[in-house]
Coordinates of C-alpha atoms and ligand atoms in Angstrom, one line a residue:
M1 CA -74.2 -51.6 -97.3
T2 CA -73.3 -52.4 -93.6
L3 CA -71.5 -55.4 -92.4
K4 CA -72.8 -57.5 -89.9
T5 CA -69.4 -58.6 -88.1
A6 CA -66.3 -57.1 -88.4
M7 CA -63.5 -57.9 -90.9
R8 CA -60.8 -59.4 -89.6
P9 CA -58.3 -56.9 -88.9
E10 CA -55.3 -58.7 -91.2
D11 CA -58.6 -58.3 -94.0
V12 CA -58.4 -54.4 -93.6
V13 CA -54.6 -53.9 -92.9
D14 CA -52.4 -55.0 -96.0
T15 CA -50.4 -57.1 -93.6
D16 CA -49.1 -58.6 -96.6
T17 CA -47.3 -55.5 -97.1
Y18 CA -47.5 -54.3 -93.7
P19 CA -46.6 -57.4 -91.4
I20 CA -47.3 -55.3 -88.0
N21 CA -49.1 -58.0 -86.1
N22 CA -45.5 -59.7 -86.7
P23 CA -42.6 -57.9 -84.5
G24 CA -40.1 -60.8 -85.8
D25 CA -40.9 -59.9 -89.2
P26 CA -37.4 -57.3 -90.1
R27 CA -39.3 -55.9 -92.9
R28 CA -41.6 -54.5 -89.5
S29 CA -38.8 -52.7 -88.0
A30 CA -37.7 -51.7 -91.4
L31 CA -40.8 -50.0 -91.8
I32 CA -40.8 -48.2 -88.4
R33 CA -37.2 -47.1 -88.8
D34 CA -38.7 -45.7 -92.1
C35 CA -41.1 -44.2 -90.6
R36 CA -39.7 -42.4 -87.7
N37 CA -36.7 -40.9 -90.2
Q38 CA -39.6 -39.4 -92.3
L39 CA -41.3 -38.0 -89.3
E40 CA -37.8 -36.5 -88.2
S41 CA -36.9 -35.1 -91.4
Q42 CA -40.3 -33.6 -92.8
Q43 CA -42.7 -34.0 -90.0
Y44 CA -44.6 -36.3 -91.9
C45 CA -44.9 -40.2 -92.8
V46 CA -47.1 -42.1 -95.5
L47 CA -47.8 -45.6 -95.8
P48 CA -49.0 -46.2 -99.2
G49 CA -51.9 -49.0 -100.0
F50 CA -52.0 -49.5 -95.8
I51 CA -55.6 -50.5 -96.0
R52 CA -57.0 -53.3 -98.6
P53 CA -59.2 -52.1 -101.7
A54 CA -62.3 -54.4 -100.2
A55 CA -62.0 -52.5 -96.6
R56 CA -61.6 -49.5 -98.1
A57 CA -64.3 -49.9 -100.3
Q58 CA -66.5 -50.4 -97.1
A59 CA -65.4 -47.8 -95.1
V60 CA -66.7 -45.5 -98.2
S61 CA -69.9 -47.0 -98.1
D62 CA -70.0 -46.2 -94.4
A63 CA -69.5 -42.4 -94.9
E64 CA -71.6 -42.4 -97.8
A65 CA -74.8 -44.4 -94.8
S66 CA -74.0 -41.4 -92.0
L67 CA -73.2 -38.2 -94.2
A68 CA -76.9 -37.1 -93.5
L69 CA -76.1 -37.5 -90.1
A70 CA -72.7 -35.5 -90.6
H71 CA -72.2 -31.8 -88.8
H72 CA -71.4 -29.4 -91.5
N73 CA -68.6 -27.1 -89.8
S74 CA -68.5 -24.1 -91.7
A75 CA -67.0 -21.4 -90.2
R76 CA -64.4 -18.4 -90.6
R77 CA -61.4 -19.3 -88.7
N78 CA -57.6 -18.2 -87.9
C79 CA -55.0 -20.8 -87.9
Y80 CA -54.9 -21.3 -84.0
L81 CA -59.1 -22.4 -84.9
Y82 CA -60.6 -19.4 -83.4
R83 CA -63.4 -17.4 -84.7
Q84 CA -63.0 -14.4 -82.8
P85 CA -60.4 -11.3 -83.0
D86 CA -58.3 -10.1 -81.2
P87 CA -58.9 -6.3 -81.3
S88 CA -55.5 -5.7 -79.2
L89 CA -53.2 -6.8 -81.7
P90 CA -52.2 -5.9 -85.1
E91 CA -54.5 -6.2 -88.3
D92 CA -52.4 -8.3 -89.7
H93 CA -51.2 -10.7 -86.9
S94 CA -51.8 -14.4 -87.0
R95 CA -54.4 -14.2 -84.5
N96 CA -56.4 -11.8 -86.8
T97 CA -55.7 -13.4 -90.0
F98 CA -59.1 -15.0 -91.0
F99 CA -60.0 -17.8 -93.3
D100 CA -63.1 -19.8 -94.6
A101 CA -63.2 -23.3 -93.9
S102 CA -65.7 -26.1 -94.5
T103 CA -66.0 -29.7 -93.8
K104 CA -68.4 -32.6 -92.7
M105 CA -67.5 -34.5 -89.9
I106 CA -68.9 -38.0 -88.6
A107 CA -68.1 -38.5 -85.3
Y108 CA -67.4 -41.9 -83.7
D109 CA -70.8 -42.8 -82.3
L110 CA -72.0 -42.3 -86.3
I111 CA -69.8 -45.1 -87.9
P112 CA -71.4 -48.4 -87.5
D113 CA -69.1 -50.9 -85.2
P114 CA -68.0 -53.4 -87.6
S115 CA -67.2 -50.7 -89.9
P116 CA -63.1 -51.3 -90.9
V117 CA -62.2 -47.9 -89.8
K118 CA -63.4 -49.0 -86.3
T119 CA -61.2 -52.4 -86.3
L120 CA -58.6 -50.8 -87.7
Y121 CA -58.3 -48.0 -84.8
H122 CA -58.5 -50.5 -82.4
W123 CA -56.2 -52.9 -83.5
Q124 CA -53.3 -53.7 -80.8
A125 CA -50.9 -54.0 -84.1
T126 CA -51.8 -50.5 -85.0
R127 CA -51.7 -49.0 -81.9
Q128 CA -48.1 -50.7 -81.1
M129 CA -46.9 -49.5 -84.7
I130 CA -48.0 -45.7 -84.2
A131 CA -46.5 -45.5 -80.5
E132 CA -43.4 -47.2 -82.1
I133 CA -43.0 -44.7 -85.1
V134 CA -44.2 -41.1 -83.1
G135 CA -41.1 -42.8 -80.5
V136 CA -43.6 -43.3 -77.3
D137 CA -43.5 -46.4 -74.9
E138 CA -47.8 -47.0 -75.3
L139 CA -50.5 -45.3 -76.7
F140 CA -54.2 -45.7 -75.8
D141 CA -57.3 -45.3 -77.7
N142 CA -59.1 -42.1 -77.1
A143 CA -62.2 -42.4 -74.5
D144 CA -64.7 -40.0 -75.8
P145 CA -67.8 -40.7 -77.3
Y146 CA -67.3 -38.5 -80.4
Q147 CA -63.6 -38.3 -81.2
P148 CA -61.5 -41.5 -81.2
A149 CA -62.3 -42.1 -85.0
N150 CA -64.1 -39.7 -87.1
L151 CA -64.7 -39.7 -90.8
L152 CA -64.0 -36.1 -92.1
C153 CA -65.8 -35.3 -95.7
Y154 CA -64.9 -32.8 -98.1
Q155 CA -67.9 -32.2 -100.6
T156 CA -67.2 -29.6 -103.8
G157 CA -66.3 -26.4 -102.2
D158 CA -65.6 -27.9 -98.9
R159 CA -62.1 -27.0 -97.5
S160 CA -59.7 -26.9 -94.3
S161 CA -58.0 -23.4 -94.0
W162 CA -54.2 -23.3 -92.6
H163 CA -54.2 -24.3 -88.9
F164 CA -52.3 -25.7 -86.2
D165 CA -54.0 -29.2 -84.3
S166 CA -54.3 -27.9 -81.3
E167 CA -54.6 -30.7 -78.6
N168 CA -52.0 -34.0 -79.8
A169 CA -48.7 -34.2 -80.3
F170 CA -49.4 -35.9 -83.5
T171 CA -52.2 -36.8 -86.2
V172 CA -53.3 -39.8 -87.8
T173 CA -55.3 -39.8 -91.1
L174 CA -56.7 -42.6 -93.7
M175 CA -57.0 -41.4 -97.1
L176 CA -60.5 -43.6 -98.2
Q177 CA -61.7 -41.6 -101.4
A178 CA -59.6 -39.0 -103.1
P179 CA -61.5 -36.3 -105.0
E180 CA -61.4 -36.0 -108.8
R181 CA -59.7 -32.6 -108.5
G182 CA -58.2 -30.1 -105.4
G183 CA -58.3 -31.5 -101.6
A184 CA -54.2 -31.1 -101.8
F185 CA -52.9 -31.6 -98.3
E186 CA -50.4 -28.8 -97.9
L187 CA -48.2 -29.0 -94.7
V188 CA -45.3 -26.0 -93.7
P189 CA -42.9 -27.8 -91.8
N190 CA -42.0 -26.2 -88.5
T191 CA -44.1 -22.8 -88.8
R192 CA -43.7 -22.9 -85.2
S193 CA -41.6 -24.1 -81.9
E194 CA -43.2 -25.3 -79.0
T195 CA -41.2 -22.4 -77.8
D196 CA -41.3 -19.9 -80.4
P197 CA -44.5 -18.5 -81.7
N198 CA -42.3 -17.1 -85.3
E199 CA -45.2 -14.8 -85.7
D200 CA -42.9 -12.4 -88.2
Y201 CA -42.6 -16.3 -90.8
L202 CA -45.8 -17.6 -89.7
R203 CA -47.7 -13.5 -90.7
E204 CA -46.0 -14.4 -94.5
V205 CA -47.3 -17.7 -94.4
L206 CA -50.6 -16.8 -93.8
Q207 CA -50.3 -13.9 -96.4
G208 CA -48.9 -16.0 -98.9
Q209 CA -45.5 -14.9 -99.1
R210 CA -43.6 -18.2 -98.5
Q211 CA -45.3 -20.9 -101.2
E212 CA -41.4 -22.1 -101.9
D213 CA -41.9 -23.3 -98.3
H214 CA -45.5 -25.1 -98.8
V215 CA -45.0 -29.1 -99.0
E216 CA -47.8 -30.6 -100.7
V217 CA -48.3 -34.3 -99.2
A218 CA -49.4 -36.7 -102.0
R219 CA -52.0 -39.8 -100.8
E220 CA -53.2 -42.0 -102.8
E221 CA -56.7 -43.9 -101.6
G222 CA -55.6 -46.1 -98.7
A223 CA -52.5 -44.3 -97.7
L224 CA -52.1 -43.8 -93.7
C225 CA -50.4 -41.0 -93.0
I226 CA -48.9 -39.9 -89.6
F227 CA -48.1 -36.0 -89.2
R228 CA -47.1 -33.9 -86.6
G229 CA -49.8 -30.7 -87.1
C230 CA -49.4 -29.4 -84.0
N231 CA -46.7 -26.9 -85.3
S232 CA -46.4 -27.2 -88.5
L233 CA -48.6 -25.3 -90.6
H234 CA -51.3 -27.2 -92.8
R235 CA -54.8 -27.2 -95.0
V236 CA -56.4 -28.9 -97.6
S237 CA -57.3 -26.9 -100.7
P238 CA -61.0 -26.8 -102.2
V239 CA -62.3 -29.6 -103.3
E240 CA -63.8 -29.8 -106.4
G241 CA -66.3 -32.2 -108.5
D242 CA -68.4 -34.9 -107.5
T243 CA -66.5 -37.4 -105.9
M244 CA -66.3 -36.5 -102.0
R245 CA -63.5 -36.7 -100.4
I246 CA -63.0 -39.1 -97.1
M247 CA -60.5 -39.3 -94.6
G248 CA -60.5 -41.1 -91.7
V249 CA -59.0 -39.5 -88.5
F250 CA -57.3 -41.1 -85.4
V251 CA -56.9 -39.7 -82.3
Y252 CA -54.6 -41.7 -80.0
E253 CA -53.2 -40.8 -76.3
T254 CA -50.4 -41.3 -73.5
E255 CA -52.6 -42.2 -70.9
P256 CA -55.8 -44.0 -70.9
G257 CA -59.6 -42.6 -70.2
V258 CA -58.9 -39.3 -71.9
I259 CA -62.3 -37.5 -73.1
G260 CA -62.9 -34.6 -74.9
D261 CA -63.9 -31.0 -73.9
P262 CA -67.8 -30.9 -74.2
Q263 CA -67.3 -27.4 -75.8
V264 CA -64.7 -28.3 -78.3
N265 CA -67.0 -31.5 -78.7
E266 CA -70.1 -28.9 -79.7
T267 CA -68.0 -27.2 -82.3
V268 CA -66.9 -30.2 -83.9
Y269 CA -69.6 -32.5 -83.7
G270 CA -72.8 -30.3 -83.4
A271 CA -75.4 -29.6 -81.4
R272 CA -77.0 -33.0 -80.9
V273 CA -73.4 -33.6 -78.8
A274 CA -74.4 -30.9 -76.4
A275 CA -78.1 -31.9 -76.3
S276 CA -77.3 -35.4 -75.2
G277 CA -74.9 -34.0 -72.8
Ligands
LIG301 O1 -58.2 -33.3 -94.4 C1 -56.8 -33.4 -93.8 O2 -55.9 -34.4 -95.1 C2 -56.3 -33.1 -92.9 C3 -57.4 -33.1 -91.7 C4 -56.4 -32.4 -91.2 O3 -55.9 -31.2 -90.8 C5 -56.3 -32.8 -89.6 O4 -56.9 -34.2 -89.4 O5 -55.8 -32.4 -88.3
LIG302 FE1 -55.5 -30.3 -89.0

C-alpha cells in the first residue's frame, strides 16, 4: 500500500526513545556522546529501534512495490569496487582479488515521496543528529536524482563482497527487514588509513587469514547504523531464505548541491539512468 500523505517525522523516528528533535533533552546529549565514542573506538555505532514498527512496515512495503524496477547489480569486483584487474601488479594484490557481489538497488526516484524512508532522510533533526555524531558542523542532503536515499535489497544468494566505501567519510544504513538467515554485516575496523593502504595486512584479510579481526555488527530490524566504511573493509554474507534483507542507505554531504558522477550512477542504478541523461 502506498501512503497518500507522509507520516509525521515523529511517527517515523521513535522520538520517545530518541528525542532528537529536542535539543534541550539531556538524553539527546547523552546519545550523541555515546555514539561519538562508539564511532571513535569501533568505527561504527548502532541505534536500535530507531524507527517505529508501523513506519518500518510501510518502508518494507514500499521496497516490495518497487522491487521489479530495482537495478540488479551482479559483478565480480575488488575491494575498491573496480571490475578490471591491474596486470602490472602481482596476482594476489588487493587490486587483483575479486569476489562476487549481487544486490538489488532501488534508487531515490523510485521510492514514493511519502515513504517513511524519505521522511526520515529529509528531517532536519535526523541530519543534525548525524552531523553531531560524525563531528561536523552541518550536513546537507545529497542533491542527486538517484543517490540521496536508497533501498538496498538482498534476496536469496545475494551478498556484498569485501569493499571500502569510496566517496563518503561515513555511511548511514537502516535495517528495514532482516533475512531468515545469513546477511551478516562484517567489518574489519581500520583496515587501512588515509595515509597507509596497508597492503600486506589487507591481502591477508582478503585471503581469509585474519578472521579474528572480523567484527560482526548485530543489527535488529529498525536499527540505524553509522559506520566509517571508507577505511574499514566490510561485507554482507549471502542471504538465505525467502525473506528479503532490506536496508535503507542514506547519503549526506558536507556541502550543499552535491550530485553523483553519471558514470558511477549508471553502474549502480543501471542503464535507465544513462538513458534519461
Ligand atoms: O547492506 C549493508 O549492510 C551494507 C551496505 C554497504 O556496504 C554500504 O551501504 O556501503
Ligand atoms: Fe559499503
